[in-house]
Short mmCIF file of C-alpha atoms and ligand atoms in Angstrom, two decimals:
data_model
loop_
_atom_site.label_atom_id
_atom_site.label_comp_id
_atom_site.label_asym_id
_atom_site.label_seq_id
_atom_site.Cartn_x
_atom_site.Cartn_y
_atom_site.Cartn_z
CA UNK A 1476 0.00 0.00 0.00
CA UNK A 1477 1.45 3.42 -1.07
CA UNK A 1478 1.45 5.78 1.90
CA UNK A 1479 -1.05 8.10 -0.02
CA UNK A 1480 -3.74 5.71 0.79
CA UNK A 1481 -3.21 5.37 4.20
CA UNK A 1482 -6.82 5.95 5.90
CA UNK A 1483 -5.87 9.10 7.13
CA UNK A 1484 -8.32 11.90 7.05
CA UNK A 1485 -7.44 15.00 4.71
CA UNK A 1486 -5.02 14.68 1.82
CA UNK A 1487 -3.53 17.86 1.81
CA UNK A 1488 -2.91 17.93 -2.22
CA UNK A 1489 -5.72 20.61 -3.11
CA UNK A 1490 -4.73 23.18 -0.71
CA UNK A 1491 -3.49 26.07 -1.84
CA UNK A 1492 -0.36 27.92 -0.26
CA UNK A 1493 -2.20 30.03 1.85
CA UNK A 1494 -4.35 27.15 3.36
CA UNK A 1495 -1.34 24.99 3.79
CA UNK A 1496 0.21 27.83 5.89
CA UNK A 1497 -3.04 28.09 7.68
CA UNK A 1498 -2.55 24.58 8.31
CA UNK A 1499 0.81 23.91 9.33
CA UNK A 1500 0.09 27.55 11.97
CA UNK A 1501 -2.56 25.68 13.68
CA UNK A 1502 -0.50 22.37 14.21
CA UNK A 1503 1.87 24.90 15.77
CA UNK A 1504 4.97 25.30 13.05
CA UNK A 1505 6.01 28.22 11.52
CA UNK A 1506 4.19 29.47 7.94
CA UNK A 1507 7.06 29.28 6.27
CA UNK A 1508 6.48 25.45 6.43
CA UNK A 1509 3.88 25.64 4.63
CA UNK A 1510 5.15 27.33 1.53
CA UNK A 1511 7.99 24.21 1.71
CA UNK A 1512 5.12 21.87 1.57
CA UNK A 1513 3.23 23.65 -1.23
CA UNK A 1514 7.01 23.47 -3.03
CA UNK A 1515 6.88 19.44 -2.28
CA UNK A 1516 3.32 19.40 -3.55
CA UNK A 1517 3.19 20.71 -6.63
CA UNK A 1518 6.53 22.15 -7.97
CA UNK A 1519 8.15 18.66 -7.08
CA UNK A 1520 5.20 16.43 -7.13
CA UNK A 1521 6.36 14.17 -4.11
CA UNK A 1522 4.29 11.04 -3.04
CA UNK A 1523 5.08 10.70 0.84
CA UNK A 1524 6.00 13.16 3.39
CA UNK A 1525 9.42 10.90 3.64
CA UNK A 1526 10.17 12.90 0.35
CA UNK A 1527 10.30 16.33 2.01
CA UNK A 1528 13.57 16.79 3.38
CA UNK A 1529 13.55 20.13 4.80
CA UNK A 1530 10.88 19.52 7.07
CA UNK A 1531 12.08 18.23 10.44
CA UNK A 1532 11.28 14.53 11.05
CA UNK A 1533 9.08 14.98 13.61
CA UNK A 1534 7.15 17.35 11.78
CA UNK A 1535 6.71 15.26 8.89
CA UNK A 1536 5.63 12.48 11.53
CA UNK A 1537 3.13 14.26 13.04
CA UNK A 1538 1.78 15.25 9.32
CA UNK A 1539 1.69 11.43 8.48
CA UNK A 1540 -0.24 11.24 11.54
CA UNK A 1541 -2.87 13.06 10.22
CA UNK A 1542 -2.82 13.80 6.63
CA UNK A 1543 -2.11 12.12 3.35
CA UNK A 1544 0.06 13.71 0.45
CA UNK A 1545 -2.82 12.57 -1.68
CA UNK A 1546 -1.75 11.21 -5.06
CA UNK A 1547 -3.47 8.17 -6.87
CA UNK A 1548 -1.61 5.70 -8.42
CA UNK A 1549 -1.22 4.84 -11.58
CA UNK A 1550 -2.53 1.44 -12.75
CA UNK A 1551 -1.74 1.78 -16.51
CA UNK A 1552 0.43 3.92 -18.61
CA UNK A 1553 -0.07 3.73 -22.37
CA UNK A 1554 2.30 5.09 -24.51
CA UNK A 1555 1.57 5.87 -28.36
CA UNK A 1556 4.30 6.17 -30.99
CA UNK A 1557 3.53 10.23 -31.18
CA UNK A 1558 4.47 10.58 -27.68
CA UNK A 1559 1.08 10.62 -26.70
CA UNK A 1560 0.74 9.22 -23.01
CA UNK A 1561 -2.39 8.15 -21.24
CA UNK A 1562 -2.79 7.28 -18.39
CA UNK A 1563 -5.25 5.17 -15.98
CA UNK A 1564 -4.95 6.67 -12.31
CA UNK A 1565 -6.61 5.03 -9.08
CA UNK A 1566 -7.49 7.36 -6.34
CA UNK A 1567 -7.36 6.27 -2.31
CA UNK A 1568 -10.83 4.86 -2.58
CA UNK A 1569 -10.50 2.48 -5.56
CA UNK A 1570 -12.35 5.02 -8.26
CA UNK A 1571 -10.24 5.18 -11.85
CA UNK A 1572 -10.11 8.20 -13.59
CA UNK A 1573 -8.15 8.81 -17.01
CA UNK A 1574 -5.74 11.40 -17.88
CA UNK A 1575 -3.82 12.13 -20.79
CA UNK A 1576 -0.62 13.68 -21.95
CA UNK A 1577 -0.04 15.15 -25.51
CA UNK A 1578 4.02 16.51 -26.20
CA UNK A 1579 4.14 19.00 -29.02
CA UNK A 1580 7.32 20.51 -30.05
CA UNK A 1581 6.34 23.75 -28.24
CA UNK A 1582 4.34 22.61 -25.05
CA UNK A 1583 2.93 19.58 -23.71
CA UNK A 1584 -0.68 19.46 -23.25
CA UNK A 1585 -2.51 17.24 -20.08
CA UNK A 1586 -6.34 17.00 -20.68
CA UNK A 1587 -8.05 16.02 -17.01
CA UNK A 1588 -10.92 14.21 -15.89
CA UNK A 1589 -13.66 15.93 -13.65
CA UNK A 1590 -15.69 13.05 -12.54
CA UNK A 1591 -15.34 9.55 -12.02
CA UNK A 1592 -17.82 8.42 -15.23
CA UNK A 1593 -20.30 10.71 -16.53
CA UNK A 1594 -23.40 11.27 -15.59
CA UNK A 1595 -24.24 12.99 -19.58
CA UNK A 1596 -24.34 10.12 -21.08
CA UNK A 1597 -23.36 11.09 -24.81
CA UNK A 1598 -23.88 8.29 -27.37
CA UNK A 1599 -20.63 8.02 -28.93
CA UNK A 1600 -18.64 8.07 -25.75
CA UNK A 1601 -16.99 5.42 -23.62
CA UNK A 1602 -16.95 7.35 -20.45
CA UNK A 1603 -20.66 7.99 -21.32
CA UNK A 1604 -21.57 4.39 -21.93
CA UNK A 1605 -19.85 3.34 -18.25
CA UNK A 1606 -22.05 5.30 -15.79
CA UNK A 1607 -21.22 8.06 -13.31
CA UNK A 1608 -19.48 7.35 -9.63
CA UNK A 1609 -18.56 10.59 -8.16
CA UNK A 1610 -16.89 14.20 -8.78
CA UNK A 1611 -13.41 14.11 -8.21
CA UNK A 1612 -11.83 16.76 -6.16
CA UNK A 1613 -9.56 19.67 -7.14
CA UNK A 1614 -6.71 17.61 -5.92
CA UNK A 1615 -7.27 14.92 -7.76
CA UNK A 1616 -7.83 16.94 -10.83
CA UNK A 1617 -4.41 18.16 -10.17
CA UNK A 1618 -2.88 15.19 -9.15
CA UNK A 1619 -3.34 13.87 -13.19
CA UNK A 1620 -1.39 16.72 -14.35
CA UNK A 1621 1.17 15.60 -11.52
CA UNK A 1622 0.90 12.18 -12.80
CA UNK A 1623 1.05 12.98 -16.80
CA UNK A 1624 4.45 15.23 -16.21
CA UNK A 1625 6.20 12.82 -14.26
CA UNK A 1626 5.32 9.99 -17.02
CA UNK A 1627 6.20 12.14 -19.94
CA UNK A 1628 10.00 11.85 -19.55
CA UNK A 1629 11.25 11.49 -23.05
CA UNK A 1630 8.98 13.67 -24.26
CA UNK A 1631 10.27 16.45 -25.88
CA UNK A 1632 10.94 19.94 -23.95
CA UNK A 1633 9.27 22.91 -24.49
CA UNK A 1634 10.97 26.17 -24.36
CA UNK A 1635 11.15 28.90 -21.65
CA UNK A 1636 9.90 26.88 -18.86
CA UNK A 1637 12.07 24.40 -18.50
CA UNK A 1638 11.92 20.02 -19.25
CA UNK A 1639 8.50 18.04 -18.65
CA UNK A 1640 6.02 20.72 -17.31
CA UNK A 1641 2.84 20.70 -18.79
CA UNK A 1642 1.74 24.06 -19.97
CA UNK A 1643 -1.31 23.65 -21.30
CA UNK A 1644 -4.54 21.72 -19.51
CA UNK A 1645 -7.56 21.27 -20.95
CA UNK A 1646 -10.71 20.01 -18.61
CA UNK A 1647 -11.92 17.28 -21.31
CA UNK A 1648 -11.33 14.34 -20.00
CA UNK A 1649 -14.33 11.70 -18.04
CA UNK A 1650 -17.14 14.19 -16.71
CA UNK A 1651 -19.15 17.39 -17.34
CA UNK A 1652 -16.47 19.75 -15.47
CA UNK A 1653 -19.40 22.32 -14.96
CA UNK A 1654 -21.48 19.85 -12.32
CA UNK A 1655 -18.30 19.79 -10.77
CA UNK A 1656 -18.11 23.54 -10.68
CA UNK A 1657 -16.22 24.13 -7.60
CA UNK A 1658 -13.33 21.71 -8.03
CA UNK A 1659 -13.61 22.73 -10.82
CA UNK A 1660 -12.29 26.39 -10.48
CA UNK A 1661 -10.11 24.96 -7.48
CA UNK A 1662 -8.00 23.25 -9.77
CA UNK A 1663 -7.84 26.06 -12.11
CA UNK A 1664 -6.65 28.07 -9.44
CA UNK A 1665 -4.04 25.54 -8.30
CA UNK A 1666 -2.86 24.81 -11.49
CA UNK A 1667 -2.61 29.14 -11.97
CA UNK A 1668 -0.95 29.80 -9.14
CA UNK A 1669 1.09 26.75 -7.74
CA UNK A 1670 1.71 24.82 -11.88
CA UNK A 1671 2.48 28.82 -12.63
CA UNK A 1672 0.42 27.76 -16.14
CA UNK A 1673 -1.15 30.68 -17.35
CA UNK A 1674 -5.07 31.04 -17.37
CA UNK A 1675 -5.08 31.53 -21.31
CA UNK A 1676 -3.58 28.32 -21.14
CA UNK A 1677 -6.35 26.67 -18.96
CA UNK A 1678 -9.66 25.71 -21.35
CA UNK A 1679 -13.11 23.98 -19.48
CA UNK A 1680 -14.93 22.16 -21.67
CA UNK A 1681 -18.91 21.58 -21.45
CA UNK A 1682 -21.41 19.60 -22.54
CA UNK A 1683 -23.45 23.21 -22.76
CA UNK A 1684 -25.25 22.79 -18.87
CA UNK A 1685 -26.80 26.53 -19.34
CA UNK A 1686 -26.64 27.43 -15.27
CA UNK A 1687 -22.71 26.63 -15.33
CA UNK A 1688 -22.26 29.30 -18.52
CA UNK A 1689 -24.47 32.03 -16.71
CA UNK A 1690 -22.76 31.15 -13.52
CA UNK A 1691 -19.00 31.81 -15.64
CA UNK A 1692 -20.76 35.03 -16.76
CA UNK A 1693 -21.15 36.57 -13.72
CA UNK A 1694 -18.29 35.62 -12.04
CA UNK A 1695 -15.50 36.07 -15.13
CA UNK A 1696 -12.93 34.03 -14.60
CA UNK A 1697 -10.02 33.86 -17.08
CA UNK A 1698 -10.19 30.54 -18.61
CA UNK A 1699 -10.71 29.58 -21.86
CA UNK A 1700 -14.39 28.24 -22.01
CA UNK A 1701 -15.59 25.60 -24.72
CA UNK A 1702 -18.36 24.23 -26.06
CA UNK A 1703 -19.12 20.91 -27.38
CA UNK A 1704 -22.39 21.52 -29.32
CA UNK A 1705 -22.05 18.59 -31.56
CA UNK A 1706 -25.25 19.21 -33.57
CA UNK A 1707 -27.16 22.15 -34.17
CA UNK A 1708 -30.50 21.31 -33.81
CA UNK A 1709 -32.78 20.04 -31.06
CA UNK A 1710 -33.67 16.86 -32.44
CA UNK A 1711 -29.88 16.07 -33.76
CA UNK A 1712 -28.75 17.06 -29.83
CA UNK A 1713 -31.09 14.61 -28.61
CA UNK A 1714 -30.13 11.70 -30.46
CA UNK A 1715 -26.46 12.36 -29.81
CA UNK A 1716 -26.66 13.94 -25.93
CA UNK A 1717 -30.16 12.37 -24.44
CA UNK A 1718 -29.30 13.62 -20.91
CA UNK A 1719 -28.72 17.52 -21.75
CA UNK A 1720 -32.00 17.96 -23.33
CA UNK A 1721 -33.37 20.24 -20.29
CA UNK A 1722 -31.67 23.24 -22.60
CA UNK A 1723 -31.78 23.53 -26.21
CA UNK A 1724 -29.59 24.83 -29.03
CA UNK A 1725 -31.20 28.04 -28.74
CA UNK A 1726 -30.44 28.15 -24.75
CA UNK A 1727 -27.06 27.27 -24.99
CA UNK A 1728 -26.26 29.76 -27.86
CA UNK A 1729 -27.72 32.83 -25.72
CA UNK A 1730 -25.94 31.78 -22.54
CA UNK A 1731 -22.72 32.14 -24.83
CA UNK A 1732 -23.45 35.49 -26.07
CA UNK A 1733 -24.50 36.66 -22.19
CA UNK A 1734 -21.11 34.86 -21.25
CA UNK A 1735 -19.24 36.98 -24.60
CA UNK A 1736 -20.71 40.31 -23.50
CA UNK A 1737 -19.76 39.88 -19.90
CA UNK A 1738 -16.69 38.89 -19.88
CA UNK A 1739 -15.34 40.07 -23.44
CA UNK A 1740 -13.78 36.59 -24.33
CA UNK A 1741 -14.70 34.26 -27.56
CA UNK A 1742 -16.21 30.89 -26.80
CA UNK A 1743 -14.88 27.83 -28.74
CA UNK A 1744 -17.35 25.49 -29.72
CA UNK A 1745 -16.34 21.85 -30.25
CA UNK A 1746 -18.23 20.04 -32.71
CA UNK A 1747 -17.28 16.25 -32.78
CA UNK A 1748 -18.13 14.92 -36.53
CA UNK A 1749 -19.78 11.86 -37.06
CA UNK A 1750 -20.08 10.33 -40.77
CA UNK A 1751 -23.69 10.19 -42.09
CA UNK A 1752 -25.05 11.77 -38.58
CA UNK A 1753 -24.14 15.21 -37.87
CA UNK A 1754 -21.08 15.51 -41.04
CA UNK A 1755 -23.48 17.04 -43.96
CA UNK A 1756 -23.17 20.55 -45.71
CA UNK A 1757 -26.75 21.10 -44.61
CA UNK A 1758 -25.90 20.71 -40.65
CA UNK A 1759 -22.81 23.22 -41.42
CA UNK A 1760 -24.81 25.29 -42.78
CA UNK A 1761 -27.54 25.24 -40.06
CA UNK A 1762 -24.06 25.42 -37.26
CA UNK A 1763 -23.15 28.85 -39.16
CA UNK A 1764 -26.75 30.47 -38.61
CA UNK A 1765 -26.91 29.47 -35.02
CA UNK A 1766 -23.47 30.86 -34.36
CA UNK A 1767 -23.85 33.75 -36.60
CA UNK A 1768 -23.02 37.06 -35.31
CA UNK A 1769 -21.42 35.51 -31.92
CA UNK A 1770 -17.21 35.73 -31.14
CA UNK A 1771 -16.38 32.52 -31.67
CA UNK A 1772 -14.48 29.44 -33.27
CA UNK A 1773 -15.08 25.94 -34.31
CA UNK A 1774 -13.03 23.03 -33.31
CA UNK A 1775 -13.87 20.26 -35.59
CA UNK A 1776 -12.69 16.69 -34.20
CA UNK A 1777 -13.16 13.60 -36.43
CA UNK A 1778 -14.73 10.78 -34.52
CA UNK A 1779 -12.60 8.86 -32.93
CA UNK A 1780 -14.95 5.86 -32.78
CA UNK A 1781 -15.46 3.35 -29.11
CA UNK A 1782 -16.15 -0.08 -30.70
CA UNK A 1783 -19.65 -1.37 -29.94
CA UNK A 1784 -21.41 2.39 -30.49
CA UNK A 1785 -22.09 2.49 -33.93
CA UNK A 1786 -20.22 5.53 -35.00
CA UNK A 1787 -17.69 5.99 -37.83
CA UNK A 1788 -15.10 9.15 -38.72
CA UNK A 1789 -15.68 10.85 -41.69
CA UNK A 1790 -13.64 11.07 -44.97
CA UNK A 1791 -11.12 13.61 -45.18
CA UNK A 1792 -13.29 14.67 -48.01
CA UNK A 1793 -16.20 15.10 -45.55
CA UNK A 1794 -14.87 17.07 -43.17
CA UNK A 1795 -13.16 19.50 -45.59
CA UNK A 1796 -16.73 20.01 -47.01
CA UNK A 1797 -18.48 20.87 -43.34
CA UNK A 1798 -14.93 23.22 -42.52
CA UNK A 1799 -15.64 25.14 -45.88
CA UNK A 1800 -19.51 25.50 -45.45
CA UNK A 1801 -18.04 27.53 -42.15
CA UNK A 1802 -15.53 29.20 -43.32
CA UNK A 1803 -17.24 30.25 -46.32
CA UNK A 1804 -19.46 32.14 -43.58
CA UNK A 1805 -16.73 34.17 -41.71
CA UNK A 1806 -16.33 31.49 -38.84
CA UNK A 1807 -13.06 30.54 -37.69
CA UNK A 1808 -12.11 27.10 -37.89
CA UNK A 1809 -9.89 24.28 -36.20
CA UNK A 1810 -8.92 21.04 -37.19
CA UNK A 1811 -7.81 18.94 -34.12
CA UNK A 1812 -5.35 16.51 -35.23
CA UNK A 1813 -5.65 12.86 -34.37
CA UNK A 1814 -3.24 11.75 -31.79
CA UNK A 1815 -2.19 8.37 -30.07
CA UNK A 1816 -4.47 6.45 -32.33
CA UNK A 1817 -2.25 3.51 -31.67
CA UNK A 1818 -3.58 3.35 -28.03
CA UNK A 1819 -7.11 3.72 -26.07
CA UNK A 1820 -7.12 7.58 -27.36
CA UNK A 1821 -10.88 7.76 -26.95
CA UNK A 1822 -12.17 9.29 -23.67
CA UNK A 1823 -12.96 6.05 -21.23
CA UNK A 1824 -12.03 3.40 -23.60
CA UNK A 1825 -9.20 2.26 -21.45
CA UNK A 1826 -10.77 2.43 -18.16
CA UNK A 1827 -13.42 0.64 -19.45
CA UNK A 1828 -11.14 -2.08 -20.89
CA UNK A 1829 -8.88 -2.15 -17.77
CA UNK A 1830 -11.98 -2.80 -15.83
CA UNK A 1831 -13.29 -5.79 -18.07
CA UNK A 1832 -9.82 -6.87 -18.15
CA UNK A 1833 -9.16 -6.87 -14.50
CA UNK A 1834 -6.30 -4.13 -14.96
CA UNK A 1835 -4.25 -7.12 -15.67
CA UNK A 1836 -1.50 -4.95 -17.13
CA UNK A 1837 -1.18 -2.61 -14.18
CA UNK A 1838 2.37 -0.71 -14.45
CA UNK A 1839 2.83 0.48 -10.65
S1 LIG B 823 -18.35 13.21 -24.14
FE1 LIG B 823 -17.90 14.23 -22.18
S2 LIG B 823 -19.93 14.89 -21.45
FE2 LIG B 823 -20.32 13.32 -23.02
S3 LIG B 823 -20.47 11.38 -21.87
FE3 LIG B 823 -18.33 11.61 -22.56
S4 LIG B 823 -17.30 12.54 -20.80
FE4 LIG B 823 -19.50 12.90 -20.51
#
């Protein structure tokens, strides 16, 4: 047993600086200490309080008393021939969550889980098709960025801030971050001040839950916010997203001009195509009127299809049609390129294999 998951009561990864100094006051040290153990937590990434050599031993004994650093454990580590990594990480009370880890010549990119599952449901995902456990909390949405960095050696360093950070996270892994909102911004906040990874460089993705835009409105934060619309019509959103039919097209669209006049910052809207369902000229067309007038981009993904759910990726030919139809109407478009589709790239594939498989080919 790692000394993480030691049934003590409060992991203390999630705590900011200032709480950790808060912390360490009130069991009588110094503040100070507490900026060393935000250091261990996040800048180094420790595992056990063993690690953290300028603490005093009794110090760090009376921590292990009570606390627990608070990192899961990895249980599989996929590599892909691009350098992709993905990873399958248990937290202390058994739940799996994945995480993965994309190296690009300028930055490396970590896209984090939320939840444990999914409570949304979307018909063309793994993580959708698997259920929903829990929401995870904004240390173990940090944790995976902990865990992605410190698997990524080899991968190749990005300028300016040094080897093996990741400077770039996008909340798109398992979950609907939004009906997590609170961990949610936690981590953000965590990963802004303590990762030192700029809030440009920090994008939420949602499944469009309408209270969790108006709620981003209001309150402004800096993050990059996206959409994944996926279809833009009623009916089309249905078929594809049967448990976010509460708010349509139209609901989710106004929310994201309220958000856009509020805060001043474009929306991205990702728009997963899927051959002969949402991949037509006609449904571009009908995206470009919905989205007309409103500062934003499109992020086009090509399936990348979860055996067993009865969805293909389009041609090349396909997609190059539906990109043209929008930018033929002033919108700005993205292609997302395909990566590690040598492993379990799509979101909950490989937890859901591990789990049928027993996590046979656990790495840890
Ligand atoms: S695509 Fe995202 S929102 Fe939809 S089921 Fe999968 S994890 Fe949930």
């Amino acid at each position: 047993m790692h000394d993480d998951e030691k049934t003590t009561p409060t992991p203390l990864l999630g705590l900011s600086t200032e709480e950790l100094r808060a912390l360490v006051q009130e069991e009588g040290e110094t503040a100070y200490r507490g900026g060393q153990l935000a250091r261990w937590l996040y800048q180094h990434g420790v595992r056990t309080f063993e690690e953290m050599s300028n603490l005093p031993e009794a110090f760090r004994v009376r921590l292990q008393d009570k606390y627990r650093v608070g990192r899961g454990h990895v249980v599989v580590c996929q590599r892909s021939k691009d350098g992709t990594v993905k990873l399958l990480l248990q937290m202390a009370d058994g739940a799996r969550v994945e995480t993965v880890g994309l190296p690009y010549p300028d930055r490396i990119s970590c896209c984090v889980s939320t939840q444990v599952g999914c409570p949304i449901g979307c018909a063309f995902c793994a993580t959708g098709s698997s259920g929903y456990t829990r929401n995870l909390t904004a240390g173990e949405i940090v944790d995976q960025v902990l865990s992605v960095q410190q698997s990524m050696q080899g991968a190749p360093a990005q300028s300016g801030s040094g080897p093996y950070r990741v400077d770039h996270v996008v909340f798109m892994g398992m979950g609907e971050p939004l009906l997590n909102y609170d961990a949610t911004v936690k981590a953000i906040q965590l990963l802004n001040v303590e990762f030192g990874i700029a809030m440009r460089q920090l994008t939420v993705s949602t499944v469009g839950f309408v209270p969790g835009i108006r709620r981003l409105a209001q309150e402004k934060p800096q993050f990059t916010l996206a959409v994944s619309l996926h279809a833009p019509t009623d009916d089309l959103r249905r078929r594809l997203i049967p448990e976010m039919t509460r708010w349509g097209v139209a609901d989710i669209i106004e929310a994201c001009r309220e958000y856009v006049r509020q805060t001043g910052r474009r929306v991205t809207f990702e728009y997963c195509l899927l051959e002969n369902v949402n991949d037509a000229p006609a449904e571009a067309g009908e995206l470009s009127r919905v989205l007309h007038g409103l500062n934003c981009h499109v992020n086009l993904i090509a399936c990348n299809p979860v055996p067993g759910l009865g969805f293909r990726a389009p041609s090349r030919e396909r997609v190059r049609a539906f990109r043209e139809v929008l930018e033929d109407a002033g919108i700005p478009v993205t292609q997302r390129l395909e990566r590690g589709s040598d492993i379990d790239a799509a979101c909950g594939q490989l937890r859901r294999r591990a789990t049928g498989a027993g996590a046979s080919d656990s790495l840890s």
